[in-house]
């Protein structure tokens, strides 16, 4: 038998062995399996065999339940003893005997004693907080403000923050001091100052807000006004003021234009007066020669203009061309 025929033979045997009917036939035909079935049928009628089967089943069930209970206890102990601290976070451990452990827990995997200790996670990254306020300014105009504050807790004071304020420290502290500071600053400023000198107003807010937050171990790094709007009265007043300003600018431009025209007229009159004076001086000094020269220049300009017009014909005064034309017309 060659190699190809042998491989096909093995393939057929494997396909036949994979069928369930073939496996059942092999098991049923084996002598050991028949003897095993015979012993089971003989002993199944005895009470002791049934008791042994029940005892063995109960033992197996209890053994499995014990395994499940041990696994459950281990899972509970693992969830209550091991905790993770991610990047940008810190943890504070509360102890039933030592109250709060002073050291903060850094990033990584840590252990606590179940029931005796409990951990609380704090976020030490910059957290934006936005709040909305409606208040009237110094000139009694209502203004709507949306202010954003970037804040974070002091890492070295997390245990004290947990003892005095709890995990929700920002909602307890920032909401009250921000509202108080904004009302104080806006009430001392006029509406046009809020629009024109916003940076100074923000600096003033920071000067009042940062020290008050520092008293509660909270660091404020940035304060910004992201939206500001006024009532209809202020908008109408601003619009009217802009219109009046444009009218004033237009009046100024008209006055400046009239002044320039007046100055141009005066300069032109002065020039004409100076020209007439020069002509008078020239006539008195040199006689009528200057006037004759000017007359010749004007006539030269007129003749040059008429020569370019084809509808004009020039006839010399001293020639007899007009007489000849008249004679021809009479004939």
Short mmCIF file of C-alpha atoms in Angstrom, two decimals:
data_model
loop_
_atom_site.label_atom_id
_atom_site.label_comp_id
_atom_site.label_asym_id
_atom_site.label_seq_id
_atom_site.Cartn_x
_atom_site.Cartn_y
_atom_site.Cartn_z
CA UNK A 1 0.00 0.00 0.00
CA UNK A 2 1.42 3.36 -0.99
CA UNK A 3 1.40 6.48 1.22
CA UNK A 4 -1.59 8.06 -0.50
CA UNK A 5 -3.79 4.97 -0.08
CA UNK A 6 -2.76 4.67 3.59
CA UNK A 7 -3.76 8.30 4.28
CA UNK A 8 -7.19 7.73 2.70
CA UNK A 9 -7.65 4.59 4.84
CA UNK A 10 -6.86 6.49 8.04
CA UNK A 11 -9.24 9.29 7.00
CA UNK A 12 -12.13 6.82 6.57
CA UNK A 13 -11.43 5.23 9.98
CA UNK A 14 -11.44 8.68 11.63
CA UNK A 15 -14.75 9.63 9.99
CA UNK A 16 -16.33 6.37 11.09
CA UNK A 17 -15.03 6.69 14.64
CA UNK A 18 -16.54 10.19 14.91
CA UNK A 19 -20.10 8.91 14.39
CA UNK A 20 -22.16 8.38 17.65
CA UNK A 21 -23.58 5.06 16.48
CA UNK A 22 -20.11 3.61 16.08
CA UNK A 23 -19.06 4.68 19.60
CA UNK A 24 -22.27 3.26 21.16
CA UNK A 25 -21.77 -0.03 19.36
CA UNK A 26 -18.16 -0.34 20.61
CA UNK A 27 -19.22 0.42 24.22
CA UNK A 28 -22.19 -1.95 24.20
CA UNK A 29 -20.16 -4.77 22.64
CA UNK A 30 -17.35 -4.56 25.23
CA UNK A 31 -17.54 -7.38 27.97
CA UNK A 32 -16.48 -5.04 30.80
CA UNK A 33 -19.33 -2.64 30.13
CA UNK A 34 -21.85 -5.49 30.13
CA UNK A 35 -20.56 -6.77 33.46
CA UNK A 36 -20.79 -3.24 34.91
CA UNK A 37 -24.41 -2.93 33.85
CA UNK A 38 -25.15 -6.36 35.31
CA UNK A 39 -23.70 -5.42 38.72
CA UNK A 40 -25.70 -2.18 38.75
CA UNK A 41 -28.96 -3.99 38.05
CA UNK A 42 -28.22 -6.58 40.79
CA UNK A 43 -27.32 -4.02 43.47
CA UNK A 44 -30.00 -1.44 42.57
CA UNK A 45 -32.65 -3.47 44.40
CA UNK A 46 -30.81 -3.46 47.77
CA UNK A 47 -31.63 -0.62 50.30
CA UNK A 48 -27.99 -0.23 51.32
CA UNK A 49 -27.03 0.61 47.73
CA UNK A 50 -29.70 3.29 47.51
CA UNK A 51 -28.60 4.77 50.86
CA UNK A 52 -25.00 4.84 49.66
CA UNK A 53 -26.05 6.61 46.46
CA UNK A 54 -28.02 9.24 48.46
CA UNK A 55 -25.14 9.69 50.92
CA UNK A 56 -22.66 10.13 48.09
CA UNK A 57 -24.92 12.66 46.31
CA UNK A 58 -25.40 14.65 49.54
CA UNK A 59 -21.67 14.65 50.13
CA UNK A 60 -21.02 15.90 46.60
CA UNK A 61 -23.64 18.66 46.96
CA UNK A 62 -22.25 19.78 50.35
CA UNK A 63 -18.72 19.73 48.99
CA UNK A 64 -19.71 21.92 46.04
CA UNK A 65 -21.66 24.30 48.28
CA UNK A 66 -18.62 24.61 50.54
CA UNK A 67 -16.46 25.47 47.58
CA UNK A 68 -19.01 28.09 46.46
CA UNK A 69 -19.19 29.60 49.96
CA UNK A 70 -15.43 29.82 50.23
CA UNK A 71 -15.25 31.50 46.79
CA UNK A 72 -17.97 33.98 47.75
CA UNK A 73 -16.24 34.85 51.02
CA UNK A 74 -12.96 35.31 49.19
CA UNK A 75 -14.59 37.59 46.58
CA UNK A 76 -16.21 39.72 49.30
CA UNK A 77 -12.95 39.98 51.21
CA UNK A 78 -11.09 40.92 48.04
CA UNK A 79 -13.56 43.68 47.12
CA UNK A 80 -13.46 45.12 50.64
CA UNK A 81 -9.71 44.86 51.25
CA UNK A 82 -8.20 45.89 47.88
CA UNK A 83 -8.89 49.21 46.10
CA UNK A 84 -7.35 51.10 43.16
CA UNK A 85 -6.36 54.76 43.03
CA UNK A 86 -6.11 56.03 39.43
CA UNK A 87 -3.92 58.83 38.12
CA UNK A 88 -4.95 62.32 39.21
CA UNK A 89 -6.78 60.94 42.27
CA UNK A 90 -5.97 60.54 45.95
CA UNK A 91 -7.57 58.49 48.72
CA UNK A 92 -8.23 59.16 52.40
CA UNK A 93 -8.56 56.18 54.76
CA UNK A 94 -11.03 56.36 57.65
CA UNK A 95 -10.17 54.20 60.66
CA UNK A 96 -12.73 53.39 63.35
CA UNK A 97 -10.12 53.77 66.10
CA UNK A 98 -7.80 56.44 64.68
CA UNK A 99 -10.66 58.35 62.96
CA UNK A 100 -8.78 59.58 59.82
CA UNK A 101 -5.26 58.54 58.88
CA UNK A 102 -3.30 61.74 58.16
CA UNK A 103 -1.35 60.52 55.13
CA UNK A 104 -3.11 60.60 51.77
CA UNK A 105 -2.89 57.51 49.60
CA UNK A 106 -1.27 57.99 46.18
CA UNK A 107 -1.92 56.18 42.88
CA UNK A 108 -1.73 52.39 42.82
CA UNK A 109 -3.22 49.31 44.52
CA UNK A 110 -3.71 49.46 48.30
CA UNK A 111 -5.15 47.36 51.12
CA UNK A 112 -7.53 48.15 53.99
CA UNK A 113 -8.83 46.10 56.88
CA UNK A 114 -12.48 45.15 56.30
CA UNK A 115 -15.06 46.74 58.62
CA UNK A 116 -12.25 48.53 60.50
CA UNK A 117 -11.17 50.86 57.67
CA UNK A 118 -12.94 52.61 54.79
CA UNK A 119 -11.42 54.59 51.88
CA UNK A 120 -12.75 57.69 50.09
CA UNK A 121 -11.49 58.85 46.66
CA UNK A 122 -10.79 62.55 45.95
CA UNK A 123 -10.14 64.15 42.56
CA UNK A 124 -7.14 66.53 42.81
CA UNK A 125 -7.27 67.69 39.18
CA UNK A 126 -8.63 71.05 38.05
CA UNK A 127 -12.40 70.83 38.10
CA UNK A 128 -14.46 73.47 36.23
CA UNK A 129 -17.51 74.75 38.01
CA UNK A 130 -20.05 77.02 36.28
CA UNK A 131 -22.73 79.02 38.03
CA UNK A 132 -25.34 81.55 36.90
CA UNK A 133 -26.15 84.79 38.70
CA UNK A 134 -28.60 87.66 38.09
CA UNK A 135 -27.85 90.90 39.93
CA UNK A 136 -28.14 94.65 39.46
CA UNK A 137 -25.09 96.87 38.99
CA UNK A 138 -24.15 100.11 40.71
CA UNK A 139 -26.28 102.11 38.25
CA UNK A 140 -29.28 99.81 38.96
CA UNK A 141 -29.19 97.83 35.72
CA UNK A 142 -29.86 94.10 35.76
CA UNK A 143 -27.02 91.93 34.44
CA UNK A 144 -26.99 88.17 33.72
CA UNK A 145 -23.60 86.51 34.31
CA UNK A 146 -22.26 82.97 33.78
CA UNK A 147 -18.94 82.55 35.59
CA UNK A 148 -16.56 79.56 35.35
CA UNK A 149 -14.13 78.74 38.18
CA UNK A 150 -11.28 76.20 38.01
CA UNK A 151 -10.62 74.77 41.46
CA UNK A 152 -8.84 71.86 43.16
CA UNK A 153 -8.26 70.74 46.75
CA UNK A 154 -4.94 71.01 48.56
CA UNK A 155 -3.44 67.52 48.51
CA UNK A 156 -1.74 67.85 51.89
CA UNK A 157 -5.04 68.90 53.50
CA UNK A 158 -7.32 66.19 52.13
CA UNK A 159 -7.76 64.52 55.51
CA UNK A 160 -8.81 67.84 57.07
CA UNK A 161 -11.21 68.52 54.17
CA UNK A 162 -12.72 65.06 54.71
CA UNK A 163 -13.16 65.71 58.44
CA UNK A 164 -14.64 69.20 58.15
CA UNK A 165 -16.49 69.27 54.79
CA UNK A 166 -16.77 65.71 53.51
CA UNK A 167 -16.39 64.39 49.95
CA UNK A 168 -18.78 67.00 48.47
CA UNK A 169 -16.69 69.92 49.71
CA UNK A 170 -16.89 71.97 46.48
CA UNK A 171 -20.69 72.10 46.43
CA UNK A 172 -20.80 73.16 50.07
CA UNK A 173 -18.14 75.88 49.90
CA UNK A 174 -17.82 77.26 46.36
CA UNK A 175 -21.52 77.78 45.74
CA UNK A 176 -21.82 80.08 48.78
CA UNK A 177 -18.61 82.10 48.52
CA UNK A 178 -18.87 82.55 44.74
CA UNK A 179 -22.39 83.93 45.04
CA UNK A 180 -21.38 86.27 47.86
CA UNK A 181 -18.25 87.59 46.10
CA UNK A 182 -19.96 88.10 42.74
CA UNK A 183 -22.81 90.05 44.30
CA UNK A 184 -20.33 92.28 46.13
CA UNK A 185 -18.14 92.99 43.09
CA UNK A 186 -20.95 93.53 40.59
CA UNK A 187 -22.86 95.79 42.97
CA UNK A 188 -19.76 98.03 43.19
CA UNK A 189 -19.30 98.26 39.38
CA UNK A 190 -21.22 100.07 36.70
CA UNK A 191 -22.56 98.42 33.58
CA UNK A 192 -20.09 100.13 31.25
CA UNK A 193 -17.21 99.07 33.52
CA UNK A 194 -18.28 95.43 33.21
CA UNK A 195 -18.24 95.75 29.42
CA UNK A 196 -15.13 97.89 28.91
CA UNK A 197 -12.91 96.96 31.87
CA UNK A 198 -13.70 93.24 32.24
CA UNK A 199 -10.11 92.26 33.13
CA UNK A 200 -10.05 94.64 36.09
CA UNK A 201 -13.37 93.27 37.33
CA UNK A 202 -12.05 89.68 37.03
CA UNK A 203 -8.90 90.62 38.93
CA UNK A 204 -11.03 92.16 41.66
CA UNK A 205 -13.14 88.98 41.83
CA UNK A 206 -9.99 86.85 42.13
CA UNK A 207 -8.61 89.03 44.92
CA UNK A 208 -11.75 88.45 46.98
CA UNK A 209 -12.50 84.82 46.00
CA UNK A 210 -9.06 83.17 46.27
CA UNK A 211 -8.35 84.05 49.96
CA UNK A 212 -11.82 82.97 51.04
CA UNK A 213 -11.44 79.61 49.28
CA UNK A 214 -7.96 79.25 50.78
CA UNK A 215 -9.53 79.29 54.25
CA UNK A 216 -11.30 76.04 53.32
CA UNK A 217 -8.13 74.45 51.80
CA UNK A 218 -9.39 74.93 48.24
CA UNK A 219 -7.14 76.38 45.52
CA UNK A 220 -8.74 78.50 42.76
CA UNK A 221 -6.53 78.88 39.67
CA UNK A 222 -8.77 80.69 37.22
CA UNK A 223 -11.94 82.81 37.14
CA UNK A 224 -13.60 83.73 33.84
CA UNK A 225 -16.85 85.33 32.71
CA UNK A 226 -18.07 83.22 29.79
CA UNK A 227 -21.37 85.02 29.23
CA UNK A 228 -22.73 88.47 30.10
CA UNK A 229 -25.97 90.09 29.03
CA UNK A 230 -28.02 93.07 30.21
CA UNK A 231 -31.67 94.03 30.29
CA UNK A 232 -33.58 95.76 27.51
CA UNK A 233 -33.13 99.17 29.13
CA UNK A 234 -29.36 98.97 28.96
CA UNK A 235 -29.36 97.66 25.39
CA UNK A 236 -31.66 100.49 24.29
CA UNK A 237 -29.50 103.03 26.10
CA UNK A 238 -26.34 101.68 24.49
CA UNK A 239 -27.95 101.70 21.06
CA UNK A 240 -29.15 105.29 21.54
CA UNK A 241 -25.71 106.31 22.78
CA UNK A 242 -24.07 104.80 19.70
CA UNK A 243 -26.52 106.62 17.43
CA UNK A 244 -25.80 109.92 19.18
CA UNK A 245 -22.08 109.29 18.92
CA UNK A 246 -22.40 108.67 15.19
CA UNK A 247 -24.41 111.89 14.78
CA UNK A 248 -21.73 113.84 16.66
CA UNK A 249 -19.01 112.35 14.47
CA UNK A 250 -21.02 113.23 11.36
CA UNK A 251 -21.46 116.83 12.57
CA UNK A 252 -17.76 117.07 13.28
CA UNK A 253 -16.94 115.86 9.77
CA UNK A 254 -19.34 118.44 8.24
CA UNK A 255 -17.80 121.25 10.29
CA UNK A 256 -14.30 120.14 9.31
CA UNK A 257 -15.37 120.05 5.64
CA UNK A 258 -16.79 123.60 5.87
CA UNK A 259 -13.60 124.81 7.53
CA UNK A 260 -11.50 123.29 4.75
CA UNK A 261 -13.69 124.86 2.06
CA UNK A 262 -13.46 128.23 3.81
CA UNK A 263 -9.70 127.94 4.05
CA UNK A 264 -9.49 126.99 0.34
CA UNK A 265 -11.60 130.00 -0.63
CA UNK A 266 -9.41 132.33 1.40
CA UNK A 267 -6.25 130.89 -0.13
CA UNK A 268 -7.71 131.19 -3.66
CA UNK A 269 -8.72 134.84 -3.03
CA UNK A 270 -5.27 135.62 -1.66
CA UNK A 271 -3.73 134.07 -4.77
CA UNK A 272 -5.95 136.08 -7.09
CA UNK A 273 -5.12 139.25 -5.19
CA UNK A 274 -1.42 138.53 -5.41
CA UNK A 275 -1.73 137.80 -9.13
CA UNK A 276 -3.58 141.07 -9.77
CA UNK A 277 -0.94 142.95 -7.81
CA UNK A 278 1.85 141.40 -9.84
CA UNK A 279 0.07 142.25 -13.12
CA UNK A 280 -0.45 145.85 -11.97
CA UNK A 281 3.20 146.16 -11.02
CA UNK A 282 4.30 144.73 -14.38
CA UNK A 283 2.07 147.14 -16.34
CA UNK A 284 3.31 150.13 -14.37
CA UNK A 285 6.91 149.06 -14.88
CA UNK A 286 6.94 147.91 -18.53
CA UNK A 287 3.84 149.51 -20.07
CA UNK A 288 1.25 147.61 -22.19
CA UNK A 289 3.75 145.11 -23.58
CA UNK A 290 2.84 142.57 -20.92
CA UNK A 291 -0.87 142.92 -21.71
CA UNK A 292 -0.17 142.52 -25.42
CA UNK A 293 1.86 139.39 -24.69
CA UNK A 294 -1.01 137.95 -22.73
CA UNK A 295 -3.45 138.85 -25.52
CA UNK A 296 -1.28 137.04 -28.05
CA UNK A 297 -1.11 133.94 -25.84
CA UNK A 298 -4.90 133.90 -25.47
CA UNK A 299 -5.44 134.36 -29.21
CA UNK A 300 -2.96 131.58 -29.91
CA UNK A 301 -4.86 129.26 -27.61
CA UNK A 302 -8.19 130.21 -29.24
CA UNK A 303 -6.87 129.64 -32.75
CA UNK A 304 -5.43 126.29 -31.73
CA UNK A 305 -8.80 125.24 -30.40
CA UNK A 306 -10.72 126.43 -33.49
CA UNK A 307 -8.29 124.75 -35.88
CA UNK A 308 -9.22 121.37 -34.43
CA UNK A 309 -12.93 121.93 -35.19
CA UNK A 310 -13.88 120.95 -38.77
CA UNK A 311 -17.06 123.08 -38.73
CA UNK A 312 -15.07 126.33 -38.55
CA UNK A 313 -13.46 127.91 -41.67
CA UNK A 314 -10.88 130.68 -41.38
CA UNK A 315 -10.87 133.47 -44.00
CA UNK A 316 -8.00 136.00 -44.03
CA UNK A 317 -9.19 139.56 -43.59
CA UNK A 318 -7.00 141.26 -46.25
CA UNK A 319 -7.57 138.84 -49.18
CA UNK A 320 -10.27 138.95 -51.87
CA UNK A 321 -11.49 135.39 -51.28
CA UNK A 322 -14.81 136.57 -49.88
CA UNK A 323 -15.41 138.82 -52.92
CA UNK A 324 -14.68 136.01 -55.34
CA UNK A 325 -17.04 133.71 -53.46
CA UNK A 326 -19.75 136.40 -53.61
CA UNK A 327 -19.34 136.82 -57.38
CA UNK A 328 -19.61 133.12 -57.91
CA UNK A 329 -22.73 132.94 -55.86
CA UNK A 330 -24.32 135.84 -57.81
CA UNK A 331 -23.70 134.06 -61.12
#
